[in-house]
Amino acid sequence: MPRYLTEKDIADFRAELCRVATERFARFGYEGVTMRQLAEALGCSPKTPYRYFKDKADILATVRAEAFSRFAETLEAAAAKGDGPLDRARLVGDAYLRFADEHPHAYRIMFEIDQPIGEEHPDLLRESKRARTFVTQQAEDMVKAGLIDADPQLFGWSMWAATHGLVMLKQAGMLEHGPDIRTLAGFHGALMFRGALATSAKTGRKR
């Protein structure tokens, strides 16, 4: 008789499949991974993964949604510890770099996989939007507090683009003989902040 699978058995297999898929997608990209390869890595029959996921796209959407969720939780937890917009922005930036350093495969499948994020995968759409919105929230808070005089969307996305670029350089091994990534991030952030510094903040007057 076939073994009866408990809810824990199912959850454990899904979790292990997602772990293996995250690593494979990060290393080989979407096109470089097949369901058969995932089954071989798990030591199961080629048909087994189809009992838990519809297809490869469904697996990718699931692991990307989980990655975005963990990413957003990390940033939100960091911001909750901040004392004012500037401190929150600093803590969020540190948390961003720490997440990318501790979870390089998750980071890559979030931002380096060229697969659309659409309504056919609502969990992925929701969690990616949650993370994306939060990244620019720090700039919006600084504008509201009168600390910077800039378009918060442009400022926030520019900071994000620079931070992502630093992460990619580090993951590619290009910063091994240069400054520390946090030193570079702090330098760039200070330059942007000074460039967008509000007149009231420069003079010390209240707006």
PDB file of C-alpha atoms in Angstrom:
ATOM      1  CA  MET A   1       0.000   0.000   0.000  1.00  0.00           C
ATOM      2  CA  PRO A   2       1.229   3.530  -0.780  1.00  0.00           C
ATOM      3  CA  ARG A   3       2.331   5.514   2.240  1.00  0.00           C
ATOM      4  CA  TYR A   4      -0.207   8.039   3.500  1.00  0.00           C
ATOM      5  CA  LEU A   5       1.228  11.550   3.464  1.00  0.00           C
ATOM      6  CA  THR A   6       0.476  13.757   6.436  1.00  0.00           C
ATOM      7  CA  GLU A   7       0.136  17.524   6.144  1.00  0.00           C
ATOM      8  CA  LYS A   8       3.621  17.795   7.623  1.00  0.00           C
ATOM      9  CA  ASP A   9       5.004  15.405   4.997  1.00  0.00           C
ATOM     10  CA  ILE A  10       3.496  17.542   2.263  1.00  0.00           C
ATOM     11  CA  ALA A  11       4.733  20.794   3.796  1.00  0.00           C
ATOM     12  CA  ASP A  12       8.226  19.386   4.284  1.00  0.00           C
ATOM     13  CA  PHE A  13       8.483  18.167   0.691  1.00  0.00           C
ATOM     14  CA  ARG A  14       7.206  21.484  -0.683  1.00  0.00           C
ATOM     15  CA  ALA A  15       9.720  23.356   1.467  1.00  0.00           C
ATOM     16  CA  GLU A  16      12.602  21.173   0.293  1.00  0.00           C
ATOM     17  CA  LEU A  17      11.504  21.469  -3.329  1.00  0.00           C
ATOM     18  CA  CYS A  18      11.353  25.243  -2.969  1.00  0.00           C
ATOM     19  CA  ARG A  19      14.800  25.322  -1.382  1.00  0.00           C
ATOM     20  CA  VAL A  20      16.331  23.312  -4.218  1.00  0.00           C
ATOM     21  CA  ALA A  21      14.450  25.305  -6.860  1.00  0.00           C
ATOM     22  CA  THR A  22      15.602  28.625  -5.419  1.00  0.00           C
ATOM     23  CA  GLU A  23      19.235  27.566  -5.617  1.00  0.00           C
ATOM     24  CA  ARG A  24      18.860  26.124  -9.145  1.00  0.00           C
ATOM     25  CA  PHE A  25      16.961  29.118 -10.552  1.00  0.00           C
ATOM     26  CA  ALA A  26      19.541  31.503  -9.054  1.00  0.00           C
ATOM     27  CA  ARG A  27      22.438  29.560 -10.585  1.00  0.00           C
ATOM     28  CA  PHE A  28      21.045  28.572 -13.982  1.00  0.00           C
ATOM     29  CA  GLY A  29      18.127  30.923 -14.669  1.00  0.00           C
ATOM     30  CA  TYR A  30      14.596  29.959 -15.557  1.00  0.00           C
ATOM     31  CA  GLU A  31      15.418  28.307 -18.885  1.00  0.00           C
ATOM     32  CA  GLY A  32      18.310  26.356 -17.388  1.00  0.00           C
ATOM     33  CA  VAL A  33      16.131  24.395 -14.951  1.00  0.00           C
ATOM     34  CA  THR A  34      13.734  21.538 -15.724  1.00  0.00           C
ATOM     35  CA  MET A  35      11.220  19.665 -13.600  1.00  0.00           C
ATOM     36  CA  ARG A  36      13.197  16.466 -14.235  1.00  0.00           C
ATOM     37  CA  GLN A  37      16.361  18.077 -12.846  1.00  0.00           C
ATOM     38  CA  LEU A  38      14.510  19.193  -9.721  1.00  0.00           C
ATOM     39  CA  ALA A  39      13.158  15.672  -9.247  1.00  0.00           C
ATOM     40  CA  GLU A  40      16.642  14.188  -9.626  1.00  0.00           C
ATOM     41  CA  ALA A  41      18.041  16.604  -7.052  1.00  0.00           C
ATOM     42  CA  LEU A  42      15.306  15.551  -4.638  1.00  0.00           C
ATOM     43  CA  GLY A  43      15.741  11.845  -5.357  1.00  0.00           C
ATOM     44  CA  CYS A  44      12.148  11.327  -6.461  1.00  0.00           C
ATOM     45  CA  SER A  45      10.374  10.334  -9.664  1.00  0.00           C
ATOM     46  CA  PRO A  46       9.988  12.955 -12.416  1.00  0.00           C
ATOM     47  CA  LYS A  47       6.228  13.046 -11.826  1.00  0.00           C
ATOM     48  CA  THR A  48       6.390  13.715  -8.083  1.00  0.00           C
ATOM     49  CA  PRO A  49       6.882  17.539  -8.244  1.00  0.00           C
ATOM     50  CA  TYR A  50       3.696  17.778 -10.330  1.00  0.00           C
ATOM     51  CA  ARG A  51       1.722  16.531  -7.327  1.00  0.00           C
ATOM     52  CA  TYR A  52       2.670  19.709  -5.477  1.00  0.00           C
ATOM     53  CA  PHE A  53       2.969  22.335  -8.230  1.00  0.00           C
ATOM     54  CA  LYS A  54       1.298  22.790 -11.584  1.00  0.00           C
ATOM     55  CA  ASP A  55       4.520  23.378 -13.514  1.00  0.00           C
ATOM     56  CA  LYS A  56       7.911  25.064 -13.428  1.00  0.00           C
ATOM     57  CA  ALA A  57       6.398  28.527 -13.675  1.00  0.00           C
ATOM     58  CA  ASP A  58       4.258  27.786 -10.629  1.00  0.00           C
ATOM     59  CA  ILE A  59       7.347  26.745  -8.644  1.00  0.00           C
ATOM     60  CA  LEU A  60       9.245  29.870  -9.667  1.00  0.00           C
ATOM     61  CA  ALA A  61       6.321  32.120  -8.742  1.00  0.00           C
ATOM     62  CA  THR A  62       6.058  30.431  -5.345  1.00  0.00           C
ATOM     63  CA  VAL A  63       9.738  30.732  -4.448  1.00  0.00           C
ATOM     64  CA  ARG A  64       9.892  34.325  -5.687  1.00  0.00           C
ATOM     65  CA  ALA A  65       6.832  35.254  -3.627  1.00  0.00           C
ATOM     66  CA  GLU A  66       8.434  33.695  -0.550  1.00  0.00           C
ATOM     67  CA  ALA A  67      11.676  35.570  -1.212  1.00  0.00           C
ATOM     68  CA  PHE A  68       9.907  38.910  -1.631  1.00  0.00           C
ATOM     69  CA  SER A  69       7.918  38.242   1.551  1.00  0.00           C
ATOM     70  CA  ARG A  70      11.065  37.576   3.602  1.00  0.00           C
ATOM     71  CA  PHE A  71      12.741  40.599   2.046  1.00  0.00           C
ATOM     72  CA  ALA A  72       9.840  42.899   2.893  1.00  0.00           C
ATOM     73  CA  GLU A  73       9.638  41.523   6.435  1.00  0.00           C
ATOM     74  CA  THR A  74      13.340  42.207   6.926  1.00  0.00           C
ATOM     75  CA  LEU A  75      13.013  45.824   5.778  1.00  0.00           C
ATOM     76  CA  GLU A  76       9.862  46.425   7.805  1.00  0.00           C
ATOM     77  CA  ALA A  77      11.433  45.005  10.970  1.00  0.00           C
ATOM     78  CA  ALA A  78      14.458  47.272  10.509  1.00  0.00           C
ATOM     79  CA  ALA A  79      12.304  50.369   9.995  1.00  0.00           C
ATOM     80  CA  ALA A  80      10.290  49.600  13.123  1.00  0.00           C
ATOM     81  CA  LYS A  81      13.452  50.041  15.200  1.00  0.00           C
ATOM     82  CA  GLY A  82      14.273  53.478  13.777  1.00  0.00           C
ATOM     83  CA  ASP A  83      13.960  56.792  15.574  1.00  0.00           C
ATOM     84  CA  GLY A  84      12.807  59.211  12.887  1.00  0.00           C
ATOM     85  CA  PRO A  85      13.015  59.112   9.070  1.00  0.00           C
ATOM     86  CA  LEU A  86      16.802  59.379   8.797  1.00  0.00           C
ATOM     87  CA  ASP A  87      17.466  56.613  11.292  1.00  0.00           C
ATOM     88  CA  ARG A  88      14.848  54.402   9.643  1.00  0.00           C
ATOM     89  CA  ALA A  89      16.410  54.964   6.234  1.00  0.00           C
ATOM     90  CA  ARG A  90      19.832  54.008   7.579  1.00  0.00           C
ATOM     91  CA  LEU A  91      18.530  50.854   9.250  1.00  0.00           C
ATOM     92  CA  VAL A  92      16.570  49.841   6.156  1.00  0.00           C
ATOM     93  CA  GLY A  93      19.666  50.292   3.999  1.00  0.00           C
ATOM     94  CA  ASP A  94      21.718  48.128   6.352  1.00  0.00           C
ATOM     95  CA  ALA A  95      18.978  45.476   6.397  1.00  0.00           C
ATOM     96  CA  TYR A  96      18.830  45.487   2.588  1.00  0.00           C
ATOM     97  CA  LEU A  97      22.557  44.776   2.287  1.00  0.00           C
ATOM     98  CA  ARG A  98      22.429  42.164   5.029  1.00  0.00           C
ATOM     99  CA  PHE A  99      19.547  40.301   3.354  1.00  0.00           C
ATOM    100  CA  ALA A 100      21.350  40.257   0.008  1.00  0.00           C
ATOM    101  CA  ASP A 101      24.517  38.997   1.700  1.00  0.00           C
ATOM    102  CA  GLU A 102      22.799  36.287   3.751  1.00  0.00           C
ATOM    103  CA  HIS A 103      20.341  35.153   1.055  1.00  0.00           C
ATOM    104  CA  PRO A 104      22.116  35.577  -2.303  1.00  0.00           C
ATOM    105  CA  HIS A 105      20.001  32.986  -4.124  1.00  0.00           C
ATOM    106  CA  ALA A 106      16.739  34.533  -2.938  1.00  0.00           C
ATOM    107  CA  TYR A 107      18.017  37.965  -3.971  1.00  0.00           C
ATOM    108  CA  ARG A 108      18.900  36.768  -7.449  1.00  0.00           C
ATOM    109  CA  ILE A 109      15.558  35.117  -8.150  1.00  0.00           C
ATOM    110  CA  MET A 110      13.767  38.279  -7.032  1.00  0.00           C
ATOM    111  CA  PHE A 111      15.655  40.655  -9.320  1.00  0.00           C
ATOM    112  CA  GLU A 112      17.669  38.688 -11.876  1.00  0.00           C
ATOM    113  CA  ILE A 113      15.036  36.303 -13.285  1.00  0.00           C
ATOM    114  CA  ASP A 114      13.437  37.654 -16.457  1.00  0.00           C
ATOM    115  CA  GLN A 115       9.931  36.314 -15.926  1.00  0.00           C
ATOM    116  CA  PRO A 116       6.804  38.498 -15.817  1.00  0.00           C
ATOM    117  CA  ILE A 117       5.013  39.211 -12.548  1.00  0.00           C
ATOM    118  CA  GLY A 118       1.316  39.236 -13.347  1.00  0.00           C
ATOM    119  CA  GLU A 119      -2.148  38.567 -11.985  1.00  0.00           C
ATOM    120  CA  GLU A 120      -1.885  34.838 -12.755  1.00  0.00           C
ATOM    121  CA  HIS A 121       0.301  34.590  -9.644  1.00  0.00           C
ATOM    122  CA  PRO A 122      -1.429  36.822  -7.061  1.00  0.00           C
ATOM    123  CA  ASP A 123       0.879  35.951  -4.153  1.00  0.00           C
ATOM    124  CA  LEU A 124       3.936  36.966  -6.149  1.00  0.00           C
ATOM    125  CA  LEU A 125       2.246  40.138  -7.379  1.00  0.00           C
ATOM    126  CA  ARG A 126       1.243  41.120  -3.829  1.00  0.00           C
ATOM    127  CA  GLU A 127       4.603  40.426  -2.174  1.00  0.00           C
ATOM    128  CA  SER A 128       6.696  42.030  -4.907  1.00  0.00           C
ATOM    129  CA  LYS A 129       4.553  45.158  -4.700  1.00  0.00           C
ATOM    130  CA  ARG A 130       4.886  45.133  -0.902  1.00  0.00           C
ATOM    131  CA  ALA A 131       8.681  45.092  -1.136  1.00  0.00           C
ATOM    132  CA  ARG A 132       8.835  47.580  -3.999  1.00  0.00           C
ATOM    133  CA  THR A 133       6.566  50.079  -2.265  1.00  0.00           C
ATOM    134  CA  PHE A 134       8.492  49.876   0.982  1.00  0.00           C
ATOM    135  CA  VAL A 135      11.847  50.601  -0.652  1.00  0.00           C
ATOM    136  CA  THR A 136      10.678  54.095  -1.663  1.00  0.00           C
ATOM    137  CA  GLN A 137       8.710  54.707   1.548  1.00  0.00           C
ATOM    138  CA  GLN A 138      11.818  56.026   3.303  1.00  0.00           C
ATOM    139  CA  ALA A 139      12.182  58.840   0.769  1.00  0.00           C
ATOM    140  CA  GLU A 140       8.512  59.726   1.123  1.00  0.00           C
ATOM    141  CA  ASP A 141       8.904  59.946   4.902  1.00  0.00           C
ATOM    142  CA  MET A 142      11.942  62.236   4.599  1.00  0.00           C
ATOM    143  CA  VAL A 143      10.046  64.543   2.229  1.00  0.00           C
ATOM    144  CA  LYS A 144       7.075  64.700   4.610  1.00  0.00           C
ATOM    145  CA  ALA A 145       9.428  65.543   7.482  1.00  0.00           C
ATOM    146  CA  GLY A 146      10.938  68.404   5.456  1.00  0.00           C
ATOM    147  CA  LEU A 147      14.389  66.816   5.397  1.00  0.00           C
ATOM    148  CA  ILE A 148      14.803  66.606   1.624  1.00  0.00           C
ATOM    149  CA  ASP A 149      13.369  68.567  -1.267  1.00  0.00           C
ATOM    150  CA  ALA A 150      13.041  66.009  -4.043  1.00  0.00           C
ATOM    151  CA  ASP A 151      10.547  63.849  -5.860  1.00  0.00           C
ATOM    152  CA  PRO A 152      10.286  60.918  -3.418  1.00  0.00           C
ATOM    153  CA  GLN A 153       9.724  58.386  -6.177  1.00  0.00           C
ATOM    154  CA  LEU A 154      12.787  59.513  -8.134  1.00  0.00           C
ATOM    155  CA  PHE A 155      14.903  59.761  -4.985  1.00  0.00           C
ATOM    156  CA  GLY A 156      13.767  56.377  -3.666  1.00  0.00           C
ATOM    157  CA  TRP A 157      14.204  54.543  -6.957  1.00  0.00           C
ATOM    158  CA  SER A 158      17.613  56.146  -7.478  1.00  0.00           C
ATOM    159  CA  MET A 159      18.742  54.938  -4.063  1.00  0.00           C
ATOM    160  CA  TRP A 160      17.363  51.489  -4.857  1.00  0.00           C
ATOM    161  CA  ALA A 161      19.133  51.363  -8.229  1.00  0.00           C
ATOM    162  CA  ALA A 162      22.459  52.317  -6.650  1.00  0.00           C
ATOM    163  CA  THR A 163      22.088  49.794  -3.817  1.00  0.00           C
ATOM    164  CA  HIS A 164      21.128  47.023  -6.226  1.00  0.00           C
ATOM    165  CA  GLY A 165      24.133  47.855  -8.376  1.00  0.00           C
ATOM    166  CA  LEU A 166      26.440  47.541  -5.375  1.00  0.00           C
ATOM    167  CA  VAL A 167      24.910  44.178  -4.463  1.00  0.00           C
ATOM    168  CA  MET A 168      25.418  42.897  -7.999  1.00  0.00           C
ATOM    169  CA  LEU A 169      29.029  44.078  -8.029  1.00  0.00           C
ATOM    170  CA  LYS A 170      29.674  42.288  -4.749  1.00  0.00           C
ATOM    171  CA  GLN A 171      27.999  39.070  -5.881  1.00  0.00           C
ATOM    172  CA  ALA A 172      30.128  39.161  -9.026  1.00  0.00           C
ATOM    173  CA  GLY A 173      33.279  39.489  -6.913  1.00  0.00           C
ATOM    174  CA  MET A 174      34.058  42.964  -8.283  1.00  0.00           C
ATOM    175  CA  LEU A 175      34.412  44.645  -4.873  1.00  0.00           C
ATOM    176  CA  GLU A 176      37.086  42.338  -3.494  1.00  0.00           C
ATOM    177  CA  HIS A 177      39.840  44.902  -4.127  1.00  0.00           C
ATOM    178  CA  GLY A 178      37.750  48.010  -3.534  1.00  0.00           C
ATOM    179  CA  PRO A 179      36.027  49.712  -0.627  1.00  0.00           C
ATOM    180  CA  ASP A 180      33.647  47.798   1.624  1.00  0.00           C
ATOM    181  CA  ILE A 181      30.098  47.690   0.234  1.00  0.00           C
ATOM    182  CA  ARG A 182      28.675  49.446   3.296  1.00  0.00           C
ATOM    183  CA  THR A 183      31.250  52.208   2.982  1.00  0.00           C
ATOM    184  CA  LEU A 184      30.264  52.707  -0.647  1.00  0.00           C
ATOM    185  CA  ALA A 185      26.555  52.629   0.167  1.00  0.00           C
ATOM    186  CA  GLY A 186      27.009  55.163   2.975  1.00  0.00           C
ATOM    187  CA  PHE A 187      29.069  57.452   0.738  1.00  0.00           C
ATOM    188  CA  HIS A 188      26.507  57.373  -2.065  1.00  0.00           C
ATOM    189  CA  GLY A 189      23.604  57.860   0.349  1.00  0.00           C
ATOM    190  CA  ALA A 190      25.296  60.883   1.937  1.00  0.00           C
ATOM    191  CA  LEU A 191      25.913  62.443  -1.484  1.00  0.00           C
ATOM    192  CA  MET A 192      22.296  61.989  -2.517  1.00  0.00           C
ATOM    193  CA  PHE A 193      20.997  63.310   0.782  1.00  0.00           C
ATOM    194  CA  ARG A 194      23.171  66.430   0.617  1.00  0.00           C
ATOM    195  CA  GLY A 195      22.111  67.039  -2.952  1.00  0.00           C
ATOM    196  CA  ALA A 196      18.414  66.820  -2.019  1.00  0.00           C
ATOM    197  CA  LEU A 197      18.725  68.546   1.356  1.00  0.00           C
ATOM    198  CA  ALA A 198      15.754  70.840   1.909  1.00  0.00           C
ATOM    199  CA  THR A 199      16.377  74.575   2.368  1.00  0.00           C
ATOM    200  CA  SER A 200      14.854  74.486   5.849  1.00  0.00           C
ATOM    201  CA  ALA A 201      17.198  71.660   6.844  1.00  0.00           C
ATOM    202  CA  LYS A 202      20.211  73.536   5.481  1.00  0.00           C
ATOM    203  CA  THR A 203      19.379  76.706   7.414  1.00  0.00           C
ATOM    204  CA  GLY A 204      17.928  74.992  10.465  1.00  0.00           C
ATOM    205  CA  ARG A 205      14.577  76.774  10.031  1.00  0.00           C
ATOM    206  CA  LYS A 206      11.271  74.958  10.297  1.00  0.00           C
ATOM    207  CA  ARG A 207       9.210  74.722   7.158  1.00  0.00           C
TER     208      ARG A 207
END
